[in-house]
Short mmCIF file of C-alpha atoms in Angstrom, two decimals:
data_model
loop_
_atom_site.label_atom_id
_atom_site.label_comp_id
_atom_site.label_asym_id
_atom_site.label_seq_id
_atom_site.Cartn_x
_atom_site.Cartn_y
_atom_site.Cartn_z
CA UNK A 297 35.52 -8.39 14.81
CA UNK A 298 35.29 -5.08 12.96
CA UNK A 299 34.73 -4.66 9.24
CA UNK A 300 34.53 -1.82 6.75
CA UNK A 301 32.22 -2.45 3.80
CA UNK A 302 32.31 -0.48 0.57
CA UNK A 303 29.48 -1.29 -1.83
CA UNK A 304 29.44 0.49 -5.21
CA UNK A 305 26.47 0.13 -7.57
CA UNK A 306 26.80 1.65 -11.04
CA UNK A 307 24.18 1.92 -13.78
CA UNK A 308 24.99 2.87 -17.38
CA UNK A 309 21.90 3.79 -19.41
CA UNK A 310 21.50 3.53 -23.17
CA UNK A 311 19.58 6.81 -23.25
CA UNK A 312 19.19 9.80 -21.00
CA UNK A 313 17.22 9.39 -17.77
CA UNK A 314 15.29 12.57 -17.04
CA UNK A 315 14.28 11.73 -13.46
CA UNK A 316 14.45 8.79 -11.06
CA UNK A 317 13.12 7.76 -7.66
CA UNK A 318 15.05 5.05 -5.81
CA UNK A 319 15.15 2.98 -2.64
CA UNK A 320 18.47 1.46 -1.52
CA UNK A 321 18.81 -1.28 1.11
CA UNK A 322 22.58 -0.94 1.53
CA UNK A 323 22.93 0.17 5.16
CA UNK A 324 23.76 -2.75 7.48
CA UNK A 325 21.25 -3.09 10.29
CA UNK A 326 21.75 -3.77 13.97
CA UNK A 327 21.05 -7.34 15.07
CA UNK A 328 21.72 -9.48 18.12
CA UNK A 329 25.17 -10.30 16.75
CA UNK A 330 26.20 -7.13 14.90
CA UNK A 331 26.19 -3.36 15.31
CA UNK A 332 26.48 -0.79 12.55
CA UNK A 333 28.91 1.78 13.96
CA UNK A 334 28.43 4.30 11.16
CA UNK A 335 27.36 4.50 7.53
CA UNK A 336 27.79 6.93 4.66
CA UNK A 337 26.01 6.97 1.29
CA UNK A 338 26.98 9.13 -1.67
CA UNK A 339 25.06 9.33 -4.93
CA UNK A 340 26.11 10.75 -8.28
CA UNK A 341 24.44 12.77 -9.77
CA UNK A 342 23.58 14.68 -6.63
CA UNK A 343 20.05 13.84 -5.39
CA UNK A 344 17.48 16.62 -5.18
CA UNK A 345 15.97 14.94 -2.11
CA UNK A 346 17.20 12.13 0.15
CA UNK A 347 16.22 10.62 3.49
CA UNK A 348 16.75 7.59 5.68
CA UNK A 349 13.93 5.78 7.42
CA UNK A 350 13.31 2.55 9.31
CA UNK A 351 11.02 0.32 7.26
CA UNK A 352 8.38 -2.16 8.41
CA UNK A 353 10.98 -4.91 8.96
CA UNK A 354 13.35 -2.67 10.93
CA UNK A 355 15.78 -2.16 8.03
CA UNK A 356 17.49 1.17 7.36
CA UNK A 357 16.06 2.26 4.01
CA UNK A 358 17.58 5.10 1.97
CA UNK A 359 15.30 7.00 -0.41
CA UNK A 360 16.55 9.52 -2.97
CA UNK A 361 15.32 11.40 -6.02
CA UNK A 362 17.43 12.72 -8.91
CA UNK A 363 15.79 15.46 -10.99
CA UNK A 364 18.59 16.28 -13.43
CA UNK A 365 19.12 14.37 -16.72
CA UNK A 366 21.82 11.69 -16.55
CA UNK A 367 23.12 8.60 -18.36
CA UNK A 368 25.00 7.12 -15.39
CA UNK A 369 24.09 6.56 -11.75
CA UNK A 370 26.56 5.61 -9.02
CA UNK A 371 25.61 4.73 -5.45
CA UNK A 372 28.47 4.27 -2.98
CA UNK A 373 27.71 2.95 0.51
CA UNK A 374 30.44 2.70 3.15
CA UNK A 375 29.80 1.25 6.61
CA UNK A 376 31.78 0.18 9.66
CA UNK A 377 30.51 -2.91 11.49
CA UNK A 378 31.20 -4.54 14.83
CA UNK A 379 30.25 -8.21 14.78
CA UNK A 380 30.44 -10.89 17.43
CA UNK A 381 32.87 -13.70 16.79
CA UNK A 382 30.49 -16.63 17.26
CA UNK A 383 32.37 -19.08 15.08
CA UNK A 384 31.91 -22.06 17.33
CA UNK A 385 30.46 -25.44 16.58
CA UNK A 386 26.71 -25.66 17.09
CA UNK A 387 25.28 -28.24 19.44
CA UNK A 388 22.44 -29.47 17.25
CA UNK A 389 20.89 -31.56 20.02
CA UNK A 390 20.08 -28.54 22.19
CA UNK A 391 16.89 -26.53 21.94
CA UNK A 392 13.22 -27.27 21.42
CA UNK A 393 12.13 -30.20 19.28
CA UNK A 394 10.36 -29.67 15.98
CA UNK A 395 7.10 -30.94 17.52
CA UNK A 396 7.41 -28.64 20.54
CA UNK A 397 7.93 -25.63 18.28
CA UNK A 398 4.86 -26.47 16.18
CA UNK A 399 2.75 -26.75 19.34
CA UNK A 400 4.12 -23.50 20.73
CA UNK A 401 3.43 -21.60 17.50
CA UNK A 402 -0.16 -22.87 17.44
CA UNK A 403 -0.99 -22.14 21.08
CA UNK A 404 1.06 -19.10 22.14
CA UNK A 405 -0.01 -15.52 21.48
CA UNK A 406 2.83 -13.42 22.84
CA UNK A 407 4.13 -10.53 20.72
CA UNK A 408 7.28 -12.27 19.44
CA UNK A 409 5.36 -15.32 18.28
CA UNK A 410 2.62 -13.32 16.61
CA UNK A 411 5.23 -11.31 14.69
CA UNK A 412 7.10 -14.48 13.75
CA UNK A 413 3.96 -16.15 12.43
CA UNK A 414 3.81 -13.49 9.73
CA UNK A 415 6.77 -15.29 8.15
CA UNK A 416 4.67 -18.43 7.71
CA UNK A 417 2.62 -16.67 5.03
CA UNK A 418 3.28 -16.78 1.31
CA UNK A 419 5.22 -13.80 -0.04
CA UNK A 420 5.69 -12.32 -3.53
CA UNK A 421 8.50 -14.71 -4.51
CA UNK A 422 7.88 -17.71 -2.22
CA UNK A 423 4.77 -19.86 -2.11
CA UNK A 424 4.82 -22.85 0.22
CA UNK A 425 3.86 -25.87 -1.90
CA UNK A 426 3.34 -29.60 -1.58
CA UNK A 427 6.53 -30.12 -3.61
CA UNK A 428 8.58 -28.06 -1.14
CA UNK A 429 7.08 -29.93 1.83
CA UNK A 430 7.87 -33.27 0.19
CA UNK A 431 11.49 -32.22 -0.38
CA UNK A 432 11.88 -30.99 3.21
CA UNK A 433 10.02 -33.77 5.06
CA UNK A 434 12.88 -36.35 5.25
CA UNK A 435 14.84 -33.89 7.43
CA UNK A 436 12.06 -33.34 9.96
CA UNK A 437 11.12 -35.53 12.91
CA UNK A 438 8.74 -34.28 15.61
CA UNK A 439 11.02 -35.53 18.41
CA UNK A 440 14.26 -34.21 16.94
CA UNK A 441 15.61 -30.76 17.81
CA UNK A 442 14.45 -28.16 15.30
CA UNK A 443 18.01 -26.89 14.98
CA UNK A 444 19.18 -30.34 13.86
CA UNK A 445 16.31 -30.57 11.35
CA UNK A 446 17.16 -27.20 9.82
CA UNK A 447 20.87 -28.01 9.75
CA UNK A 448 20.22 -31.26 7.89
CA UNK A 449 18.00 -29.46 5.38
CA UNK A 450 20.78 -26.89 4.87
CA UNK A 451 23.26 -29.69 4.10
CA UNK A 452 20.86 -31.45 1.73
CA UNK A 453 20.30 -28.27 -0.29
CA UNK A 454 24.06 -27.73 -0.44
CA UNK A 455 24.64 -31.29 -1.68
CA UNK A 456 21.63 -31.63 -4.00
CA UNK A 457 21.79 -28.28 -5.80
CA UNK A 458 24.42 -26.83 -8.14
CA UNK A 459 25.51 -23.21 -7.95
CA UNK A 460 24.88 -21.95 -11.49
CA UNK A 461 24.63 -18.17 -12.08
CA UNK A 462 23.68 -18.79 -15.73
CA UNK A 463 20.53 -20.79 -14.92
CA UNK A 464 18.35 -18.32 -13.01
CA UNK A 465 17.35 -14.67 -13.10
CA UNK A 466 15.58 -12.64 -10.43
CA UNK A 467 12.26 -13.75 -11.97
CA UNK A 468 12.94 -17.53 -12.16
CA UNK A 469 10.09 -19.38 -10.38
CA UNK A 470 11.05 -21.34 -7.28
CA UNK A 471 9.46 -24.44 -8.82
CA UNK A 472 12.04 -24.34 -11.64
CA UNK A 473 14.87 -24.15 -9.11
CA UNK A 474 13.50 -27.18 -7.27
CA UNK A 475 12.96 -29.14 -10.49
CA UNK A 476 16.36 -28.47 -12.06
CA UNK A 477 18.31 -28.20 -8.79
CA UNK A 478 20.33 -25.22 -9.96
CA UNK A 479 20.55 -21.58 -8.91
CA UNK A 480 22.41 -19.00 -6.85
CA UNK A 481 22.38 -17.87 -3.21
CA UNK A 482 19.10 -15.99 -3.61
CA UNK A 483 17.43 -19.12 -5.01
CA UNK A 484 18.79 -21.41 -2.31
CA UNK A 485 17.67 -19.00 0.43
CA UNK A 486 14.19 -18.85 -1.14
CA UNK A 487 14.14 -22.63 -1.41
CA UNK A 488 14.97 -23.23 2.24
CA UNK A 489 12.52 -20.55 3.38
CA UNK A 490 9.77 -22.14 1.28
CA UNK A 491 10.58 -25.58 2.70
CA UNK A 492 10.46 -24.34 6.28
CA UNK A 493 7.21 -22.46 5.81
CA UNK A 494 5.72 -25.57 4.19
CA UNK A 495 6.72 -27.48 7.34
CA UNK A 496 5.09 -24.88 9.61
CA UNK A 497 8.25 -23.01 10.68
CA UNK A 498 8.51 -19.20 10.25
CA UNK A 499 11.44 -18.27 8.02
CA UNK A 500 12.72 -15.02 6.54
CA UNK A 501 15.18 -13.84 3.91
CA UNK A 502 18.50 -12.31 4.98
CA UNK A 503 20.33 -9.98 2.62
CA UNK A 504 23.90 -8.94 3.28
CA UNK A 505 27.56 -9.54 2.56
CA UNK A 506 30.04 -12.33 3.07
CA UNK A 507 33.75 -11.79 3.43
CA UNK A 508 35.76 -13.87 0.98
CA UNK A 509 39.33 -14.80 1.84
CA UNK A 510 42.05 -15.32 -0.79
CA UNK A 511 43.92 -18.57 -1.18
CA UNK A 512 47.15 -18.87 0.83
CA UNK A 513 49.87 -16.74 -0.73
CA UNK A 514 47.45 -14.70 -2.84
CA UNK A 515 46.54 -11.06 -2.31
CA UNK A 516 42.93 -10.16 -1.72
CA UNK A 517 41.46 -8.21 -4.65
CA UNK A 518 39.63 -4.97 -3.92
CA UNK A 519 35.95 -5.29 -4.80
CA UNK A 520 36.05 -9.08 -4.98
CA UNK A 521 33.73 -9.71 -2.05
CA UNK A 522 30.05 -10.27 -2.69
CA UNK A 523 26.52 -9.42 -1.81
CA UNK A 524 24.98 -12.56 -0.40
CA UNK A 525 21.71 -14.08 0.78
CA UNK A 526 20.81 -16.67 3.38
CA UNK A 527 17.87 -17.35 5.69
CA UNK A 528 16.74 -17.27 9.31
CA UNK A 529 14.14 -19.41 11.07
CA UNK A 530 12.25 -18.82 14.32
CA UNK A 531 12.36 -20.99 17.41
CA UNK A 532 10.57 -19.75 20.55
CA UNK A 533 13.41 -20.81 22.84
CA UNK A 534 16.21 -19.39 20.69
CA UNK A 535 14.72 -16.55 18.66
CA UNK A 536 15.89 -16.19 15.06
CA UNK A 537 18.80 -18.41 13.95
CA UNK A 538 20.55 -17.97 10.60
CA UNK A 539 21.72 -20.69 8.20
CA UNK A 540 23.44 -20.35 4.82
CA UNK A 541 22.48 -23.16 2.40
CA UNK A 542 24.86 -21.90 -0.30
CA UNK A 543 27.84 -22.59 1.97
CA UNK A 544 26.33 -25.29 4.23
CA UNK A 545 26.94 -23.41 7.45
CA UNK A 546 25.30 -21.43 10.20
CA UNK A 547 25.85 -17.71 9.74
CA UNK A 548 29.09 -16.68 11.44
CA UNK A 549 31.27 -13.62 11.84
CA UNK A 550 31.88 -13.31 8.09
CA UNK A 551 28.13 -12.98 7.42
CA UNK A 552 27.15 -9.30 7.63
CA UNK A 553 23.42 -8.52 7.62
CA UNK A 554 22.01 -5.64 5.62
CA UNK A 555 18.28 -6.37 5.75
CA UNK A 556 15.58 -8.87 6.71
CA UNK A 557 12.43 -9.45 4.66
CA UNK A 558 9.89 -12.00 3.50
CA UNK A 559 11.96 -12.60 0.35
CA UNK A 560 14.28 -10.79 -2.08
CA UNK A 561 11.49 -8.48 -3.23
CA UNK A 562 11.42 -6.77 0.20
CA UNK A 563 15.16 -6.11 0.42
CA UNK A 564 16.41 -5.58 -3.14
CA UNK A 565 19.70 -3.62 -2.79
CA UNK A 566 18.49 -0.92 -5.21
CA UNK A 567 15.09 -0.52 -6.82
CA UNK A 568 13.05 2.36 -8.13
CA UNK A 569 11.41 4.11 -11.04
CA UNK A 570 13.21 5.84 -13.89
CA UNK A 571 11.88 8.03 -16.67
CA UNK A 572 13.75 7.34 -19.92
CA UNK A 573 16.97 5.37 -20.04
CA UNK A 574 16.16 3.13 -23.02
CA UNK A 575 16.37 -0.63 -22.78
CA UNK A 576 18.83 -2.83 -20.94
CA UNK A 577 20.81 -0.63 -18.54
CA UNK A 578 24.24 -2.06 -17.74
CA UNK A 579 24.64 -2.81 -14.04
CA UNK A 580 27.98 -3.34 -12.31
CA UNK A 581 28.50 -3.99 -8.60
CA UNK A 582 31.70 -3.91 -6.55
CA UNK A 583 31.87 -4.99 -2.91
CA UNK A 584 34.87 -4.81 -0.62
CA UNK A 585 34.76 -6.21 2.94
CA UNK A 586 37.94 -5.36 4.83
CA UNK A 587 38.85 -6.16 8.42
CA UNK A 588 39.66 -3.30 10.75
CA UNK A 589 41.99 -3.46 13.74
CA UNK A 590 40.30 -4.05 17.06
CA UNK A 591 40.14 -1.04 19.35
#
Protein backbone atom coordinates (compact mmCIF):
# COMPACT_ATOMS: atom_id res chain seq x y z
CA UNK A 1 0.00 0.00 0.00
CA UNK A 2 1.18 3.53 -0.77
CA UNK A 3 0.42 6.61 1.30
CA UNK A 4 1.09 10.33 1.12
CA UNK A 5 1.45 12.05 4.48
CA UNK A 6 1.16 15.79 5.00
CA UNK A 7 2.03 16.95 8.51
CA UNK A 8 1.70 20.67 9.30
CA UNK A 9 2.92 22.08 12.62
CA UNK A 10 2.13 25.72 13.37
CA UNK A 11 3.27 27.85 16.32
CA UNK A 12 1.77 31.26 17.15
CA UNK A 13 3.86 33.23 19.65
CA UNK A 14 2.63 35.91 22.02
CA UNK A 15 5.76 37.97 21.41
CA UNK A 16 8.44 38.15 18.78
CA UNK A 17 10.97 35.32 18.57
CA UNK A 18 14.36 36.71 17.59
CA UNK A 19 16.06 33.38 16.84
CA UNK A 20 15.32 29.66 17.15
CA UNK A 21 17.10 26.33 16.79
CA UNK A 22 14.91 23.28 16.14
CA UNK A 23 14.97 19.52 15.59
CA UNK A 24 12.06 17.88 13.76
CA UNK A 25 11.38 14.13 13.73
CA UNK A 26 8.80 14.22 10.92
CA UNK A 27 10.47 12.19 8.17
CA UNK A 28 9.20 8.58 8.09
CA UNK A 29 12.03 6.08 8.40
CA UNK A 30 12.67 2.86 6.54
CA UNK A 31 11.80 -0.32 8.43
CA UNK A 32 11.33 -3.98 7.63
CA UNK A 33 7.73 -3.27 6.62
CA UNK A 34 7.87 0.23 5.14
CA UNK A 35 9.96 2.34 2.79
CA UNK A 36 10.02 6.12 2.58
CA UNK A 37 9.99 6.83 -1.15
CA UNK A 38 10.59 10.57 -0.82
CA UNK A 39 10.16 13.41 1.65
CA UNK A 40 9.99 17.19 1.50
CA UNK A 41 10.12 19.69 4.37
CA UNK A 42 9.36 23.39 4.08
CA UNK A 43 9.72 25.90 6.90
CA UNK A 44 8.37 29.43 7.19
CA UNK A 45 10.14 31.78 7.87
CA UNK A 46 12.97 30.56 5.68
CA UNK A 47 15.72 28.88 7.75
CA UNK A 48 19.21 30.37 7.69
CA UNK A 49 20.67 26.86 7.99
CA UNK A 50 19.13 23.40 7.62
CA UNK A 51 20.37 19.82 7.35
CA UNK A 52 19.23 16.23 7.59
CA UNK A 53 21.14 13.58 9.49
CA UNK A 54 20.67 10.02 10.73
CA UNK A 55 20.53 10.03 14.52
CA UNK A 56 21.73 7.42 17.01
CA UNK A 57 18.52 5.37 16.63
CA UNK A 58 18.57 5.43 12.83
CA UNK A 59 15.87 8.11 12.52
CA UNK A 60 16.01 10.86 9.89
CA UNK A 61 16.40 14.04 11.94
CA UNK A 62 15.92 17.51 10.42
CA UNK A 63 17.76 20.42 12.04
CA UNK A 64 17.12 24.06 11.16
CA UNK A 65 17.89 27.54 12.46
CA UNK A 66 15.85 30.70 11.89
CA UNK A 67 17.73 33.97 12.46
CA UNK A 68 15.07 36.51 11.51
CA UNK A 69 12.45 37.83 13.98
CA UNK A 70 9.06 36.12 13.71
CA UNK A 71 5.79 35.59 15.58
CA UNK A 72 4.70 32.47 13.68
CA UNK A 73 6.48 29.28 12.67
CA UNK A 74 5.11 26.71 10.21
CA UNK A 75 6.74 23.37 9.44
CA UNK A 76 5.23 21.34 6.60
CA UNK A 77 6.45 17.79 6.00
CA UNK A 78 5.21 15.76 3.02
CA UNK A 79 6.26 12.15 2.44
CA UNK A 80 5.34 9.24 0.20
CA UNK A 81 5.42 5.79 1.80
CA UNK A 82 5.31 2.23 0.53
CA UNK A 83 4.14 -0.15 3.25
CA UNK A 84 3.63 -3.89 3.26
CA UNK A 85 0.07 -5.07 3.65
CA UNK A 86 0.58 -7.44 6.59
CA UNK A 87 -2.95 -7.25 7.93
CA UNK A 88 -3.28 -10.91 8.74
CA UNK A 89 -4.17 -12.60 11.97
CA UNK A 90 -1.20 -13.33 14.21
CA UNK A 91 -0.53 -16.87 15.35
CA UNK A 92 0.20 -16.14 18.99
CA UNK A 93 1.37 -19.68 19.71
CA UNK A 94 4.36 -19.44 17.37
CA UNK A 95 7.76 -18.13 18.38
CA UNK A 96 10.02 -18.41 21.40
CA UNK A 97 8.55 -18.72 24.87
CA UNK A 98 8.95 -15.96 27.43
CA UNK A 99 11.39 -18.12 29.41
CA UNK A 100 13.47 -18.94 26.32
CA UNK A 101 13.75 -15.25 25.47
CA UNK A 102 14.90 -14.35 28.99
CA UNK A 103 17.58 -17.06 28.83
CA UNK A 104 18.71 -15.96 25.38
CA UNK A 105 19.00 -12.30 26.43
CA UNK A 106 21.10 -13.27 29.46
CA UNK A 107 23.48 -15.63 27.67
CA UNK A 108 23.86 -14.37 24.08
CA UNK A 109 26.27 -11.62 23.07
CA UNK A 110 25.67 -11.15 19.35
CA UNK A 111 25.35 -7.60 18.01
CA UNK A 112 21.54 -7.57 17.67
CA UNK A 113 21.02 -8.76 21.23
CA UNK A 114 23.53 -6.34 22.71
CA UNK A 115 21.83 -3.44 20.91
CA UNK A 116 18.41 -4.66 22.02
CA UNK A 117 19.47 -4.90 25.65
CA UNK A 118 19.94 -1.13 25.66
CA UNK A 119 16.13 -0.92 25.63
CA UNK A 120 15.99 -2.71 28.98
CA UNK A 121 17.46 0.35 30.68
CA UNK A 122 15.49 3.16 32.28
CA UNK A 123 15.02 6.21 30.06
CA UNK A 124 14.10 9.85 30.75
CA UNK A 125 10.33 9.22 30.84
CA UNK A 126 10.14 5.50 31.74
CA UNK A 127 11.48 3.87 34.88
CA UNK A 128 10.78 0.17 35.33
CA UNK A 129 9.18 -0.21 38.76
CA UNK A 130 7.79 -2.88 41.04
CA UNK A 131 4.30 -1.50 40.39
CA UNK A 132 4.70 -1.94 36.62
CA UNK A 133 6.01 -5.49 37.08
CA UNK A 134 3.07 -6.35 39.34
CA UNK A 135 0.61 -5.04 36.74
CA UNK A 136 2.29 -6.97 33.91
CA UNK A 137 2.99 -10.27 35.70
CA UNK A 138 -0.46 -11.92 35.26
CA UNK A 139 0.10 -11.90 31.48
CA UNK A 140 3.48 -13.63 31.60
CA UNK A 141 4.20 -17.34 31.89
CA UNK A 142 7.69 -18.73 31.27
CA UNK A 143 6.34 -21.55 29.07
CA UNK A 144 3.97 -19.39 27.04
CA UNK A 145 5.02 -17.77 23.76
CA UNK A 146 6.31 -14.24 24.33
CA UNK A 147 4.09 -12.99 21.53
CA UNK A 148 0.99 -14.28 23.33
CA UNK A 149 2.15 -12.67 26.60
CA UNK A 150 2.65 -9.29 24.95
CA UNK A 151 -0.66 -9.55 23.09
CA UNK A 152 -2.52 -10.26 26.32
CA UNK A 153 -0.84 -7.30 28.03
CA UNK A 154 -1.86 -5.11 25.08
CA UNK A 155 -5.49 -6.19 25.50
CA UNK A 156 -5.43 -5.65 29.26
CA UNK A 157 -4.14 -2.08 28.86
CA UNK A 158 -6.81 -1.42 26.26
CA UNK A 159 -9.55 -2.73 28.56
CA UNK A 160 -8.28 -1.34 31.88
CA UNK A 161 -7.37 2.20 30.82
CA UNK A 162 -9.53 5.06 29.56
CA UNK A 163 -8.45 7.31 26.71
CA UNK A 164 -8.64 10.78 28.24
CA UNK A 165 -6.74 13.65 26.56
CA UNK A 166 -7.69 15.99 29.43
CA UNK A 167 -5.98 13.92 32.14
CA UNK A 168 -2.32 13.92 31.12
CA UNK A 169 0.30 16.28 29.72
CA UNK A 170 3.71 15.45 28.29
CA UNK A 171 5.12 15.73 31.82
CA UNK A 172 2.59 13.49 33.65
CA UNK A 173 4.51 10.78 35.57
CA UNK A 174 3.93 7.21 34.46
CA UNK A 175 2.98 6.30 38.03
CA UNK A 176 -0.02 8.66 37.81
CA UNK A 177 -1.15 7.00 34.58
CA UNK A 178 -0.96 3.57 36.22
CA UNK A 179 -2.76 4.74 39.36
CA UNK A 180 -5.62 6.56 37.65
CA UNK A 181 -5.76 4.34 34.54
CA UNK A 182 -6.23 7.26 32.18
CA UNK A 183 -4.14 8.81 29.43
CA UNK A 184 -3.48 9.00 25.70
CA UNK A 185 -1.51 6.95 23.17
CA UNK A 186 1.84 8.29 24.39
CA UNK A 187 1.00 7.25 27.96
CA UNK A 188 -0.21 3.79 26.98
CA UNK A 189 2.92 3.18 24.89
CA UNK A 190 5.09 4.29 27.82
CA UNK A 191 3.09 2.06 30.15
CA UNK A 192 3.52 -1.06 28.05
CA UNK A 193 7.21 -0.34 27.48
CA UNK A 194 7.73 0.08 31.23
CA UNK A 195 5.87 -3.17 31.93
CA UNK A 196 7.95 -5.12 29.42
CA UNK A 197 11.24 -3.72 30.66
CA UNK A 198 10.19 -4.56 34.22
CA UNK A 199 9.62 -8.15 33.02
CA UNK A 200 13.07 -8.30 31.38
CA UNK A 201 11.99 -7.73 27.76
CA UNK A 202 13.58 -4.94 25.66
CA UNK A 203 10.96 -2.48 24.43
CA UNK A 204 11.08 0.80 22.56
CA UNK A 205 8.79 3.71 21.70
CA UNK A 206 7.42 4.06 18.16
CA UNK A 207 6.31 7.46 16.92
CA UNK A 208 4.34 7.82 13.72
CA UNK A 209 0.94 8.18 12.12
CA UNK A 210 -2.21 6.13 11.87
CA UNK A 211 -4.67 6.41 9.02
CA UNK A 212 -8.20 7.05 10.22
CA UNK A 213 -11.11 5.99 8.04
CA UNK A 214 -14.47 7.82 7.99
CA UNK A 215 -17.72 6.12 8.85
CA UNK A 216 -19.62 4.57 5.93
CA UNK A 217 -21.20 7.28 3.80
CA UNK A 218 -19.09 10.08 5.28
CA UNK A 219 -16.32 11.96 3.51
CA UNK A 220 -12.85 11.90 4.98
CA UNK A 221 -11.82 15.31 6.33
CA UNK A 222 -8.48 16.73 5.28
CA UNK A 223 -6.13 17.00 8.24
CA UNK A 224 -8.22 14.70 10.43
CA UNK A 225 -5.65 11.93 10.72
CA UNK A 226 -3.34 11.86 13.71
CA UNK A 227 0.16 11.54 15.00
CA UNK A 228 0.27 8.36 17.03
CA UNK A 229 2.46 6.31 19.34
CA UNK A 230 2.80 2.60 20.02
CA UNK A 231 5.59 0.24 21.06
CA UNK A 232 7.87 -2.54 19.83
CA UNK A 233 9.44 -5.40 21.77
CA UNK A 234 12.42 -7.60 20.93
CA UNK A 235 12.39 -11.35 20.48
CA UNK A 236 15.59 -13.05 19.26
CA UNK A 237 13.72 -15.33 16.86
CA UNK A 238 11.47 -12.62 15.41
CA UNK A 239 13.32 -9.32 15.80
CA UNK A 240 11.24 -6.28 16.74
CA UNK A 241 7.44 -6.70 16.75
CA UNK A 242 5.05 -3.76 17.14
CA UNK A 243 1.86 -3.61 19.20
CA UNK A 244 -0.57 -0.72 19.69
CA UNK A 245 -2.19 -0.74 23.17
CA UNK A 246 -4.39 2.26 22.36
CA UNK A 247 -6.19 0.25 19.68
CA UNK A 248 -5.56 -3.29 20.98
CA UNK A 249 -3.85 -4.51 17.84
CA UNK A 250 -0.54 -5.43 16.31
CA UNK A 251 0.77 -2.65 14.09
CA UNK A 252 -0.56 -3.10 10.56
CA UNK A 253 -0.52 -1.32 7.22
CA UNK A 254 -2.25 1.77 8.62
CA UNK A 255 0.56 2.29 11.17
CA UNK A 256 3.28 4.44 9.58
CA UNK A 257 6.56 4.75 11.51
CA UNK A 258 8.37 8.05 11.82
CA UNK A 259 10.92 7.28 14.52
CA UNK A 260 12.09 4.79 17.16
CA UNK A 261 13.45 5.81 20.55
CA UNK A 262 13.66 4.92 24.22
CA UNK A 263 10.58 7.05 24.90
CA UNK A 264 8.79 10.19 23.68
CA UNK A 265 11.70 12.41 24.73
CA UNK A 266 13.92 10.89 22.01
CA UNK A 267 11.45 11.35 19.15
CA UNK A 268 9.42 14.48 19.92
CA UNK A 269 8.03 15.65 16.54
CA UNK A 270 9.43 19.17 17.04
CA UNK A 271 11.65 20.47 19.81
CA UNK A 272 14.21 23.20 20.15
CA UNK A 273 15.28 26.47 21.72
CA UNK A 274 13.70 29.85 21.09
CA UNK A 275 14.80 33.31 22.14
CA UNK A 276 11.79 35.45 23.06
CA UNK A 277 8.24 34.45 22.20
CA UNK A 278 6.60 35.25 25.55
CA UNK A 279 4.60 32.66 27.43
CA UNK A 280 2.27 29.97 26.16
CA UNK A 281 2.77 29.66 22.40
CA UNK A 282 -0.31 28.32 20.62
CA UNK A 283 0.39 25.03 18.85
CA UNK A 284 -1.81 23.55 16.13
CA UNK A 285 -1.14 20.33 14.22
CA UNK A 286 -2.80 18.99 11.07
CA UNK A 287 -2.11 15.52 9.67
CA UNK A 288 -3.48 14.05 6.47
CA UNK A 289 -2.77 10.43 5.47
CA UNK A 290 -4.07 9.70 1.97
CA UNK A 291 -3.83 6.50 -0.03
CA UNK A 292 -2.12 6.61 -3.39
CA UNK A 293 -2.87 4.35 -6.34
CA UNK A 294 -0.62 1.34 -6.68
CA UNK A 295 1.91 1.51 -9.49
